[in-house]
Amino acid sequence: MIIDSSIFIAVRCGACSKLETHEISIFRLEKGQYYKVDCLCGSYAFYIKTYDFKNILFKIPCSCCDGEHIFNYRLKDIMGETMHFGPCETTREVILCVGNKICIEEKVERMNREIDHIMEELGYETYFHNADIMIEGVNRVHKIAEQHNLYCDCGSSEIDMNLFPDRIELRCLKCSSLNVIYAETREDLLNIKNTHAIIMHEKTFACIDAINYRGEINNK
């Protein structure tokens, strides 16, 4: 008798917003220990944990709200014929699918096709060097601004943002200070995601890219 010991899941990638599928054997899990699963593109990781092999916990980083969500399921439920969804608590976007392999593969194909269609309709695929990276980069800049960590030391928080094929340009509307953020490679995206504040300085220029990264865009 052959026993299927695999958990089939799909997790929304933090880099391109598409759902990526993973098949994990429950025999890889150790009681009370997080099992790390790397994203296929290497930009993030999520974790699986169990205390008793009756319940499975998933800790998923969320590109929708920049937070982290924890989902808990009974093992017998996710090893069955049904499919379960884990949404972002803020946006309600699905970031986790777990359950029947065939159902998940069909769902992932349909949702990823919808994302491709939207990007094509908006013209992103042809304008940007890497549309997926650019969209994630813009989302990160917006998140920094929402946290009041995007401003110029001239006293203004009115910052204009313009998008180019390979970069994001931020300009202070008061003193014309300029910051350039490159967004075309995986390394560029990781740098943007690890940036927590964008502090512009009066009438000066700063740049962040994969070659020259300091963790904070601070153009002294």
CSV table of C-alpha atoms in Angstrom, one decimal:
chain,number,residue,atom,x,y,z
A,1,MET,CA,0.0,0.0,0.0
A,2,ILE,CA,1.4,3.4,-1.0
A,3,ILE,CA,0.8,6.2,1.4
A,4,ASP,CA,1.0,9.8,0.2
A,5,SER,CA,3.0,11.7,2.8
A,6,SER,CA,3.2,15.1,0.9
A,7,ILE,CA,1.6,18.4,1.7
A,8,PHE,CA,0.9,20.3,-1.5
A,9,ILE,CA,0.8,24.1,-1.1
A,10,ALA,CA,0.9,27.3,-3.2
A,11,VAL,CA,2.3,30.5,-1.7
A,12,ARG,CA,2.2,34.0,-3.3
A,13,CYS,CA,5.7,35.1,-4.3
A,14,GLY,CA,6.8,38.3,-2.7
A,15,ALA,CA,8.7,39.3,-5.8
A,16,CYS,CA,6.2,38.8,-8.6
A,17,SER,CA,2.9,38.3,-6.8
A,18,LYS,CA,2.2,35.0,-8.5
A,19,LEU,CA,1.4,31.8,-6.7
A,20,GLU,CA,4.3,29.2,-6.6
A,21,THR,CA,3.6,25.6,-5.8
A,22,HIS,CA,5.6,23.4,-3.4
A,23,GLU,CA,5.3,19.8,-2.4
A,24,ILE,CA,6.7,19.0,1.1
A,25,SER,CA,6.9,15.6,2.7
A,26,ILE,CA,5.6,15.5,6.3
A,27,PHE,CA,8.6,13.4,7.2
A,28,ARG,CA,10.8,16.4,6.7
A,29,LEU,CA,9.1,18.1,9.7
A,30,GLU,CA,10.4,17.8,13.3
A,31,LYS,CA,8.1,18.4,16.3
A,32,GLY,CA,8.3,21.9,17.5
A,33,GLN,CA,10.8,23.0,14.9
A,34,TYR,CA,10.1,25.4,11.9
A,35,TYR,CA,10.9,23.9,8.5
A,36,LYS,CA,12.1,26.6,6.1
A,37,VAL,CA,11.0,26.6,2.5
A,38,ASP,CA,12.7,29.0,0.1
A,39,CYS,CA,10.8,30.8,-2.7
A,40,LEU,CA,11.8,29.5,-6.1
A,41,CYS,CA,13.3,33.0,-7.0
A,42,GLY,CA,15.1,33.2,-3.7
A,43,SER,CA,13.6,36.5,-2.6
A,44,TYR,CA,11.8,35.2,0.5
A,45,ALA,CA,11.1,32.1,2.6
A,46,PHE,CA,8.1,30.7,4.5
A,47,TYR,CA,8.0,28.2,7.4
A,48,ILE,CA,6.0,25.1,8.3
A,49,LYS,CA,5.7,23.7,11.8
A,50,THR,CA,4.0,20.9,13.8
A,51,TYR,CA,3.8,20.0,17.4
A,52,ASP,CA,1.9,16.7,17.1
A,53,PHE,CA,1.6,15.8,13.4
A,54,LYS,CA,-2.1,16.4,13.8
A,55,ASN,CA,-2.1,20.1,13.1
A,56,ILE,CA,0.2,22.0,10.7
A,57,LEU,CA,1.1,25.6,11.1
A,58,PHE,CA,2.2,27.8,8.2
A,59,LYS,CA,4.0,31.2,8.7
A,60,ILE,CA,3.8,33.2,5.5
A,61,PRO,CA,5.4,36.6,4.7
A,62,CYS,CA,2.9,38.8,2.9
A,63,SER,CA,3.8,41.1,0.0
A,64,CYS,CA,0.2,42.5,0.1
A,65,CYS,CA,0.6,44.2,3.5
A,66,ASP,CA,4.4,43.7,4.2
A,67,GLY,CA,3.4,41.7,7.3
A,68,GLU,CA,3.4,38.0,8.3
A,69,HIS,CA,0.4,35.7,8.6
A,70,ILE,CA,0.0,32.4,10.5
A,71,PHE,CA,-2.4,29.7,9.3
A,72,ASN,CA,-3.2,26.5,11.2
A,73,TYR,CA,-4.9,23.4,9.7
A,74,ARG,CA,-5.6,19.9,10.7
A,75,LEU,CA,-3.3,17.5,8.8
A,76,LYS,CA,-6.2,15.2,7.8
A,77,ASP,CA,-8.0,18.1,6.3
A,78,ILE,CA,-5.2,19.3,4.0
A,79,MET,CA,-4.3,15.8,3.0
A,80,GLY,CA,-7.8,15.2,1.7
A,81,GLU,CA,-9.6,16.1,-1.5
A,82,THR,CA,-10.5,19.7,-0.7
A,83,MET,CA,-8.5,22.9,-1.0
A,84,HIS,CA,-8.1,25.6,1.7
A,85,PHE,CA,-7.2,29.3,1.3
A,86,GLY,CA,-5.2,31.6,3.5
A,87,PRO,CA,-5.9,35.3,2.9
A,88,CYS,CA,-4.1,38.4,3.9
A,89,GLU,CA,-5.9,39.8,6.9
A,90,THR,CA,-5.7,43.4,5.5
A,91,THR,CA,-6.3,43.0,1.7
A,92,ARG,CA,-8.1,39.6,1.7
A,93,GLU,CA,-5.9,38.6,-1.2
A,94,VAL,CA,-5.1,34.8,-1.2
A,95,ILE,CA,-1.5,34.2,-0.2
A,96,LEU,CA,-1.7,30.5,0.6
A,97,CYS,CA,-3.5,27.5,-0.9
A,98,VAL,CA,-3.1,24.1,0.7
A,99,GLY,CA,-4.8,20.8,0.0
A,100,ASN,CA,-5.6,18.7,-3.1
A,101,LYS,CA,-2.8,18.8,-5.6
A,102,ILE,CA,-4.9,18.8,-8.8
A,103,CYS,CA,-7.3,21.5,-7.4
A,104,ILE,CA,-4.4,23.8,-6.4
A,105,GLU,CA,-2.6,23.4,-9.7
A,106,GLU,CA,-5.8,24.4,-11.6
A,107,LYS,CA,-6.3,27.4,-9.2
A,108,VAL,CA,-2.7,28.6,-9.5
A,109,GLU,CA,-2.8,28.4,-13.3
A,110,ARG,CA,-6.0,30.4,-13.5
A,111,MET,CA,-4.9,33.1,-11.0
A,112,ASN,CA,-1.4,33.5,-12.5
A,113,ARG,CA,-3.0,33.8,-16.0
A,114,GLU,CA,-5.2,36.6,-14.6
A,115,ILE,CA,-2.2,38.5,-13.3
A,116,ASP,CA,-0.4,38.1,-16.7
A,117,HIS,CA,-3.5,39.5,-18.4
A,118,ILE,CA,-3.8,42.5,-16.2
A,119,MET,CA,-0.1,43.4,-16.7
A,120,GLU,CA,-0.4,43.0,-20.4
A,121,GLU,CA,-3.5,45.2,-20.5
A,122,LEU,CA,-1.7,47.9,-18.6
A,123,GLY,CA,1.3,47.7,-20.9
A,124,TYR,CA,3.7,46.9,-18.0
A,125,GLU,CA,5.4,44.0,-19.7
A,126,THR,CA,6.7,46.0,-22.7
A,127,TYR,CA,7.5,49.3,-20.9
A,128,PHE,CA,9.6,48.1,-17.9
A,129,HIS,CA,12.7,46.0,-18.1
A,130,ASN,CA,11.3,43.8,-15.4
A,131,ALA,CA,7.7,44.5,-14.7
A,132,ASP,CA,7.4,42.1,-11.7
A,133,ILE,CA,10.4,43.8,-10.0
A,134,MET,CA,9.1,47.3,-10.7
A,135,ILE,CA,5.6,46.6,-9.3
A,136,GLU,CA,7.1,45.2,-6.1
A,137,GLY,CA,9.5,48.1,-5.8
A,138,VAL,CA,6.7,50.6,-6.2
A,139,ASN,CA,4.6,48.8,-3.6
A,140,ARG,CA,7.6,49.0,-1.2
A,141,VAL,CA,8.1,52.7,-1.7
A,142,HIS,CA,4.4,53.3,-1.0
A,143,LYS,CA,4.7,51.2,2.2
A,144,ILE,CA,7.6,53.3,3.4
A,145,ALA,CA,5.6,56.5,2.6
A,146,GLU,CA,2.6,55.2,4.5
A,147,GLN,CA,4.9,54.7,7.6
A,148,HIS,CA,6.0,58.4,7.3
A,149,ASN,CA,9.5,57.3,6.5
A,150,LEU,CA,9.7,59.0,3.1
A,151,TYR,CA,10.6,62.7,3.4
A,152,CYS,CA,13.1,65.4,2.6
A,153,ASP,CA,15.1,67.2,5.3
A,154,CYS,CA,14.2,70.5,3.7
A,155,GLY,CA,11.0,70.1,5.7
A,156,SER,CA,8.8,68.7,2.9
A,157,SER,CA,7.0,65.4,2.7
A,158,GLU,CA,5.6,66.2,-0.8
A,159,ILE,CA,7.5,63.8,-2.9
A,160,ASP,CA,6.8,63.2,-6.6
A,161,MET,CA,7.4,59.7,-8.0
A,162,ASN,CA,8.1,58.9,-11.7
A,163,LEU,CA,8.6,55.5,-13.2
A,164,PHE,CA,11.1,54.7,-16.0
A,165,PRO,CA,11.9,51.3,-17.6
A,166,ASP,CA,14.7,50.5,-15.2
A,167,ARG,CA,14.2,52.8,-12.2
A,168,ILE,CA,12.0,54.8,-9.8
A,169,GLU,CA,12.7,58.5,-9.4
A,170,LEU,CA,11.7,60.5,-6.3
A,171,ARG,CA,11.8,64.2,-6.4
A,172,CYS,CA,11.1,66.7,-3.6
A,173,LEU,CA,8.6,69.2,-4.9
A,174,LYS,CA,10.0,71.9,-2.6
A,175,CYS,CA,13.8,71.8,-3.2
A,176,SER,CA,14.1,69.4,-6.2
A,177,SER,CA,16.2,66.9,-4.3
A,178,LEU,CA,16.4,63.7,-6.4
A,179,ASN,CA,16.6,60.0,-5.4
A,180,VAL,CA,16.9,57.2,-8.0
A,181,ILE,CA,16.0,53.7,-7.1
A,182,TYR,CA,16.9,51.0,-9.6
A,183,ALA,CA,14.3,48.2,-10.0
A,184,GLU,CA,15.2,45.7,-12.7
A,185,THR,CA,17.1,42.8,-11.0
A,186,ARG,CA,16.4,40.5,-8.0
A,187,GLU,CA,19.2,42.1,-6.2
A,188,ASP,CA,17.6,45.6,-6.7
A,189,LEU,CA,14.4,44.2,-5.3
A,190,LEU,CA,16.0,42.8,-2.2
A,191,ASN,CA,17.7,46.1,-1.6
A,192,ILE,CA,14.4,47.9,-1.8
A,193,LYS,CA,12.7,45.5,0.5
A,194,ASN,CA,15.5,45.9,3.1
A,195,THR,CA,15.2,49.7,2.9
A,196,HIS,CA,13.2,51.1,5.9
A,197,ALA,CA,13.5,54.8,5.3
A,198,ILE,CA,14.1,57.1,2.4
A,199,ILE,CA,15.5,60.4,3.7
A,200,MET,CA,16.2,62.9,1.0
A,201,HIS,CA,18.5,65.9,1.6
A,202,GLU,CA,18.0,69.4,0.4
A,203,LYS,CA,19.0,70.0,-3.2
A,204,THR,CA,21.1,66.8,-3.4
A,205,PHE,CA,21.1,63.5,-5.3
A,206,ALA,CA,21.2,59.9,-4.1
A,207,CYS,CA,21.0,56.5,-5.8
A,208,ILE,CA,20.3,53.0,-4.7
A,209,ASP,CA,21.1,49.9,-6.7
A,210,ALA,CA,22.5,46.4,-6.3
A,211,ILE,CA,26.1,47.7,-6.4
A,212,ASN,CA,25.8,50.5,-4.0
A,213,TYR,CA,23.4,49.6,-1.2
A,214,ARG,CA,23.5,50.8,2.5
A,215,GLY,CA,20.1,49.7,3.9
A,216,GLU,CA,18.8,53.2,4.0
A,217,ILE,CA,18.5,55.7,1.2
A,218,ASN,CA,20.1,58.7,2.9
A,219,ASN,CA,22.0,61.0,0.5
A,220,LYS,CA,24.4,62.8,2.8
